[in-house]
CSV table of N, CA and C in Angstrom, one decimal:
chain,number,residue,atom,x,y,z
A,199,MET,N,76.9,112.1,99.8
A,199,MET,CA,78.5,113.0,99.7
A,199,MET,C,79.3,111.7,99.8
A,200,PRO,N,80.3,111.8,98.6
A,200,PRO,CA,81.5,110.6,98.4
A,200,PRO,C,82.2,110.6,99.5
A,201,PHE,N,82.7,109.3,99.9
A,201,PHE,CA,83.7,109.2,100.8
A,201,PHE,C,84.7,108.1,100.2
A,202,GLY,N,85.9,108.1,100.7
A,202,GLY,CA,86.9,107.3,100.2
A,202,GLY,C,87.5,106.7,101.4
A,203,ALA,N,87.8,105.3,101.3
A,203,ALA,CA,89.0,104.6,102.2
A,203,ALA,C,90.4,105.0,102.2
A,204,PRO,N,90.9,105.4,103.0
A,204,PRO,CA,92.6,105.6,103.3
A,204,PRO,C,93.3,104.7,102.1
A,205,GLY,N,94.2,105.2,101.4
A,205,GLY,CA,95.0,104.6,100.4
A,205,GLY,C,94.2,104.0,99.4
A,206,TRP,N,92.8,104.4,99.2
A,206,TRP,CA,92.3,103.8,97.9
A,206,TRP,C,92.1,105.0,97.0
A,207,LYS,N,92.2,104.8,95.7
A,207,LYS,CA,92.0,105.5,94.8
A,207,LYS,C,90.1,105.6,94.3
A,208,TRP,N,89.4,105.0,95.0
A,208,TRP,CA,88.2,104.9,94.6
A,208,TRP,C,87.2,105.6,95.8
A,209,LYS,N,86.2,106.1,95.4
A,209,LYS,CA,85.0,106.7,96.2
A,209,LYS,C,83.9,106.4,95.8
A,210,VAL,N,83.0,106.4,96.7
A,210,VAL,CA,81.7,106.2,96.2
A,210,VAL,C,80.9,107.1,96.1
A,211,GLY,N,80.3,107.3,94.8
A,211,GLY,CA,79.6,108.4,94.1
A,211,GLY,C,78.0,108.0,94.1
A,212,ARG,N,77.4,108.8,93.5
A,212,ARG,CA,75.9,108.6,93.3
A,212,ARG,C,75.6,107.3,92.9
A,213,PHE,N,76.3,106.7,91.6
A,213,PHE,CA,76.0,105.8,91.0
A,213,PHE,C,76.9,104.5,91.2
A,214,GLY,N,77.4,104.5,92.3
A,214,GLY,CA,78.5,103.4,92.7
A,214,GLY,C,79.8,103.9,92.8
A,215,TYR,N,80.9,103.1,92.7
A,215,TYR,CA,82.4,103.3,92.8
A,215,TYR,C,82.8,104.0,91.7
A,216,VAL,N,83.4,105.0,92.0
A,216,VAL,CA,83.9,105.8,90.9
A,216,VAL,C,85.5,106.2,91.3
A,217,MET,N,86.5,106.4,90.2
A,217,MET,CA,87.8,106.6,90.4
A,217,MET,C,88.2,108.0,90.3
A,218,GLU,N,89.1,108.6,91.2
A,218,GLU,CA,89.1,109.9,91.5
A,218,GLU,C,89.9,110.4,90.2
A,219,LYS,N,90.9,109.5,89.3
A,219,LYS,CA,91.5,110.3,88.3
A,219,LYS,C,91.7,108.7,87.3
A,220,GLU,N,91.4,108.7,86.1
A,220,GLU,CA,91.8,107.7,85.5
A,220,GLU,C,93.1,107.4,84.9
A,221,PRO,N,93.8,106.4,85.1
A,221,PRO,CA,95.1,106.1,84.8
A,221,PRO,C,95.4,106.7,83.3
A,222,ASP,N,96.5,107.0,83.3
A,222,ASP,CA,97.2,107.5,81.8
A,222,ASP,C,97.8,106.1,81.3
A,223,TYR,N,97.7,105.7,79.9
A,223,TYR,CA,98.3,104.7,79.7
A,223,TYR,C,99.7,104.4,79.6
A,224,GLU,N,100.4,105.6,79.3
A,224,GLU,CA,101.7,105.6,79.6
A,224,GLU,C,102.2,105.2,80.9
A,225,GLU,N,101.6,105.8,81.8
A,225,GLU,CA,101.9,105.3,83.3
A,225,GLU,C,101.7,104.1,83.5
A,226,ILE,N,100.6,103.5,83.1
A,226,ILE,CA,100.2,102.1,83.1
A,226,ILE,C,101.3,101.3,82.5
A,227,LYS,N,101.5,101.5,81.1
A,227,LYS,CA,102.6,100.7,80.6
A,227,LYS,C,104.0,100.7,81.4
A,228,ALA,N,104.5,101.9,81.9
A,228,ALA,CA,105.7,102.1,82.3
A,228,ALA,C,105.8,100.9,83.9
A,229,LYS,N,104.6,101.2,84.5
A,229,LYS,CA,104.4,100.4,86.0
A,229,LYS,C,104.4,98.9,85.5
A,230,THR,N,103.7,98.4,84.4
A,230,THR,CA,103.8,97.1,83.9
A,230,THR,C,105.1,96.7,83.7
A,231,LYS,N,106.0,97.6,82.8
A,231,LYS,CA,107.1,97.2,82.3
A,231,LYS,C,107.9,96.9,83.5
A,232,GLU,N,107.9,97.7,84.5
A,232,GLU,CA,109.0,97.7,85.8
A,232,GLU,C,108.5,96.4,86.3
A,233,LEU,N,107.1,95.9,86.6
A,233,LEU,CA,106.9,94.8,87.1
A,233,LEU,C,107.5,93.6,86.7
A,234,LEU,N,107.3,93.6,85.2
A,234,LEU,CA,107.7,92.5,84.3
A,234,LEU,C,109.2,92.4,84.6
A,235,GLU,N,110.0,93.3,84.6
A,235,GLU,CA,111.7,93.2,84.8
A,235,GLU,C,111.9,92.5,86.1
A,236,LYS,N,110.7,92.6,87.1
A,236,LYS,CA,111.3,91.8,88.3
A,236,LYS,C,110.5,90.7,88.7
A,237,ALA,N,109.7,90.3,87.8
A,237,ALA,CA,108.9,89.1,87.7
A,237,ALA,C,109.4,87.8,87.5
A,238,VAL,N,109.4,86.8,88.5
A,238,VAL,CA,109.6,85.6,87.8
A,238,VAL,C,108.5,84.4,87.7
A,239,LYS,N,108.7,83.5,87.1
A,239,LYS,CA,107.6,82.7,86.7
A,239,LYS,C,107.7,81.5,87.9
A,240,GLY,N,106.5,81.4,88.8
A,240,GLY,CA,106.3,80.4,89.6
A,240,GLY,C,105.9,79.0,89.2
A,241,ASN,N,105.6,78.2,89.9
A,241,ASN,CA,105.1,76.7,89.8
A,241,ASN,C,104.0,76.6,88.7
A,242,ALA,N,104.3,76.3,87.5
A,242,ALA,CA,103.2,76.1,86.6
A,242,ALA,C,102.2,74.8,86.7
A,243,TRP,N,100.9,74.9,86.6
A,243,TRP,CA,100.3,73.9,86.4
A,243,TRP,C,98.9,74.2,85.6
A,244,ARG,N,98.3,72.8,85.3
A,244,ARG,CA,97.3,72.8,84.4
A,244,ARG,C,95.9,72.5,85.2
A,245,ASN,N,95.0,73.3,84.8
A,245,ASN,CA,93.5,73.0,85.4
A,245,ASN,C,93.0,71.9,84.9
A,246,PRO,N,91.7,71.2,85.1
A,246,PRO,CA,91.3,70.0,84.6
A,246,PRO,C,90.9,70.1,83.1
A,247,ARG,N,90.8,71.2,82.3
A,247,ARG,CA,90.7,71.4,81.2
A,247,ARG,C,92.1,71.4,80.3
A,248,GLY,N,93.0,71.3,81.2
A,248,GLY,CA,94.5,71.2,80.3
A,248,GLY,C,95.0,72.4,80.0
A,249,VAL,N,94.4,73.8,80.5
A,249,VAL,CA,94.9,75.0,80.3
A,249,VAL,C,96.1,75.3,81.3
A,250,LEU,N,97.1,75.8,80.7
A,250,LEU,CA,98.5,76.1,81.6
A,250,LEU,C,98.2,77.5,82.1
A,251,HIS,N,98.8,77.3,83.6
A,251,HIS,CA,98.8,78.7,84.1
A,251,HIS,C,100.0,78.7,85.0
A,252,VAL,N,100.8,79.9,84.6
A,252,VAL,CA,102.1,80.2,85.2
A,252,VAL,C,102.0,81.5,85.8
A,253,PRO,N,102.1,81.5,87.1
A,253,PRO,CA,102.1,82.6,88.1
A,253,PRO,C,103.3,83.5,87.7
A,254,LEU,N,102.9,84.7,87.8
A,254,LEU,CA,104.1,85.8,87.6
A,254,LEU,C,104.2,86.2,89.3
A,255,VAL,N,105.5,86.2,89.8
A,255,VAL,CA,105.9,86.4,91.2
A,255,VAL,C,106.7,87.5,91.3
A,256,VAL,N,106.4,88.7,92.2
A,256,VAL,CA,107.2,89.6,92.6
A,256,VAL,C,107.3,89.7,94.1
A,257,GLU,N,108.5,89.7,94.6
A,257,GLU,CA,108.7,89.7,96.0
A,257,GLU,C,107.7,88.8,96.8
A,258,ASN,N,107.6,87.4,96.4
A,258,ASN,CA,106.8,86.3,96.8
A,258,ASN,C,105.2,86.8,96.9
A,259,GLN,N,104.9,87.6,95.9
A,259,GLN,CA,103.7,87.7,95.9
A,259,GLN,C,103.1,87.6,94.2
A,260,ILE,N,102.0,86.9,94.2
A,260,ILE,CA,101.6,86.7,92.7
A,260,ILE,C,101.1,87.9,92.3
A,261,VAL,N,101.5,88.6,91.1
A,261,VAL,CA,101.1,89.6,90.5
A,261,VAL,C,100.4,89.4,89.3
A,262,GLY,N,100.4,88.1,88.8
A,262,GLY,CA,99.6,88.0,87.5
A,262,GLY,C,99.8,86.6,87.0
A,263,GLU,N,99.6,86.3,85.6
A,263,GLU,CA,99.5,84.8,85.2
A,263,GLU,C,99.8,84.8,83.7
A,264,LEU,N,100.4,83.7,83.2
A,264,LEU,CA,100.4,83.5,82.0
A,264,LEU,C,99.8,82.4,81.6
A,265,TRP,N,99.3,82.1,80.3
A,265,TRP,CA,98.8,80.9,79.8
A,265,TRP,C,99.8,80.1,79.0
A,266,GLU,N,100.9,80.7,78.8
A,266,GLU,CA,102.0,79.8,78.1
A,266,GLU,C,103.0,80.1,78.8
A,267,ASP,N,104.2,79.4,78.4
A,267,ASP,CA,105.5,79.3,79.2
A,267,ASP,C,106.4,80.1,78.5
A,268,LEU,N,106.2,81.6,78.8
A,268,LEU,CA,107.2,82.6,78.0
A,268,LEU,C,108.1,83.3,79.3
A,269,ASP,N,109.0,84.1,78.7
A,269,ASP,CA,109.6,84.9,79.4
A,269,ASP,C,109.0,86.2,79.8
A,270,PRO,N,108.8,86.6,81.2
A,270,PRO,CA,108.0,87.9,81.3
A,270,PRO,C,108.5,89.2,80.7
A,271,LYS,N,109.9,89.1,80.5
A,271,LYS,CA,110.6,90.3,80.1
A,271,LYS,C,110.5,90.6,78.7
A,272,GLU,N,110.0,89.5,77.8
A,272,GLU,CA,109.8,89.6,76.4
A,272,GLU,C,108.5,89.9,76.1
A,273,LEU,N,107.5,90.3,77.1
A,273,LEU,CA,106.0,90.5,76.9
A,273,LEU,C,106.0,91.9,76.5
A,274,GLU,N,104.7,92.4,75.8
A,274,GLU,CA,104.1,93.7,75.5
A,274,GLU,C,103.0,94.1,76.4
A,275,VAL,N,102.7,95.3,76.6
A,275,VAL,CA,101.7,95.7,77.2
A,275,VAL,C,100.5,95.8,76.3
A,276,GLY,N,99.5,95.3,77.0
A,276,GLY,CA,98.2,95.5,76.0
A,276,GLY,C,97.2,96.4,76.5
A,277,SER,N,95.8,95.9,76.4
A,277,SER,CA,94.7,97.0,76.9
A,277,SER,C,94.6,96.8,78.4
A,278,TYR,N,94.2,97.6,79.2
A,278,TYR,CA,93.9,97.4,80.5
A,278,TYR,C,92.5,98.0,81.0
A,279,TRP,N,92.1,97.6,82.2
A,279,TRP,CA,90.8,98.1,82.6
A,279,TRP,C,91.1,98.0,84.1
A,280,PHE,N,90.4,98.8,84.8
A,280,PHE,CA,90.4,99.3,86.3
A,280,PHE,C,89.2,98.9,87.0
A,281,GLY,N,89.5,98.4,88.1
A,281,GLY,CA,88.0,98.2,88.9
A,281,GLY,C,88.6,98.6,90.4
A,282,LYS,N,87.4,98.4,91.3
A,282,LYS,CA,87.9,98.3,92.8
A,282,LYS,C,89.1,98.1,93.3
A,283,TRP,N,89.6,96.8,92.7
A,283,TRP,CA,90.9,96.3,93.3
A,283,TRP,C,92.0,96.7,92.7
A,284,GLY,N,92.0,97.3,91.6
A,284,GLY,CA,93.2,97.7,91.1
A,284,GLY,C,93.0,97.6,89.5
A,285,THR,N,94.3,97.8,88.7
A,285,THR,CA,94.0,97.4,87.1
A,285,THR,C,94.5,96.4,86.7
A,286,LYS,N,93.9,95.9,85.8
A,286,LYS,CA,94.3,94.5,85.2
A,286,LYS,C,94.7,94.8,83.7
A,287,VAL,N,96.0,94.3,83.7
A,287,VAL,CA,96.7,95.0,82.2
A,287,VAL,C,97.0,93.4,81.6
A,288,GLN,N,96.5,93.4,80.2
A,288,GLN,CA,96.9,92.4,79.5
A,288,GLN,C,98.1,92.2,79.0
A,289,LEU,N,98.7,91.0,78.8
A,289,LEU,CA,100.1,90.8,78.5
A,289,LEU,C,100.2,90.2,77.0
A,290,VAL,N,100.9,90.8,76.1
A,290,VAL,CA,100.8,90.3,74.7
A,290,VAL,C,102.1,89.9,74.0
A,291,LYS,N,102.0,88.8,73.5
A,291,LYS,CA,103.2,88.4,72.7
A,291,LYS,C,102.9,88.0,71.3
A,292,ASP,N,103.4,88.6,70.1
A,292,ASP,CA,103.0,88.3,68.7
A,292,ASP,C,101.7,88.5,68.6
A,293,GLY,N,101.0,89.7,69.1
A,293,GLY,CA,99.8,89.9,68.9
A,293,GLY,C,98.7,89.4,69.5
A,294,ARG,N,99.1,88.3,70.2
A,294,ARG,CA,98.2,87.5,71.4
A,294,ARG,C,98.1,87.6,72.5
A,295,VAL,N,97.0,87.7,73.2
A,295,VAL,CA,97.0,87.9,74.6
A,295,VAL,C,97.4,86.8,75.3
A,296,VAL,N,98.3,86.5,76.0
A,296,VAL,CA,99.1,85.3,76.7
A,296,VAL,C,98.9,85.3,78.4
A,297,GLY,N,98.3,86.3,78.5
A,297,GLY,CA,98.2,86.5,80.2
A,297,GLY,C,97.7,87.8,80.6
A,298,PHE,N,97.9,88.3,82.2
A,298,PHE,CA,97.6,89.4,82.5
A,298,PHE,C,98.5,89.8,83.8
A,299,ILE,N,98.4,90.8,84.3
A,299,ILE,CA,99.2,91.5,85.6
A,299,ILE,C,98.2,92.2,86.2
A,300,TRP,N,98.1,92.2,87.6
A,300,TRP,CA,97.6,93.2,88.5
A,300,TRP,C,98.4,94.3,88.8
A,301,LEU,N,98.0,95.7,88.7
A,301,LEU,CA,98.5,96.6,89.4
A,301,LEU,C,97.7,97.4,90.4
A,302,ALA,N,98.2,97.7,91.5
A,302,ALA,CA,97.6,98.0,92.7
A,302,ALA,C,97.3,99.4,92.5
């Protein structure tokens, strides 16, 4: 018998975790755009291989990351996938994926 944790959209089914309702792309796009309007860039850093990481911060919480120094408000919403801990949305600029953002 499936059960769910309070506040989670996931429940345990016969073959692992399943989502009660798959999110609609327009809903995902609207939530992402809303977060991007509020997002500010955190302190950028480079990993040992030289890849730039720019955290996206909303209300003192990191909600995503960019790999180029871009304005979050100018980004487009790309593909998304969802998992046990939320939805991960690609951020796109000029047809290239330049980062991601997590939706709870």
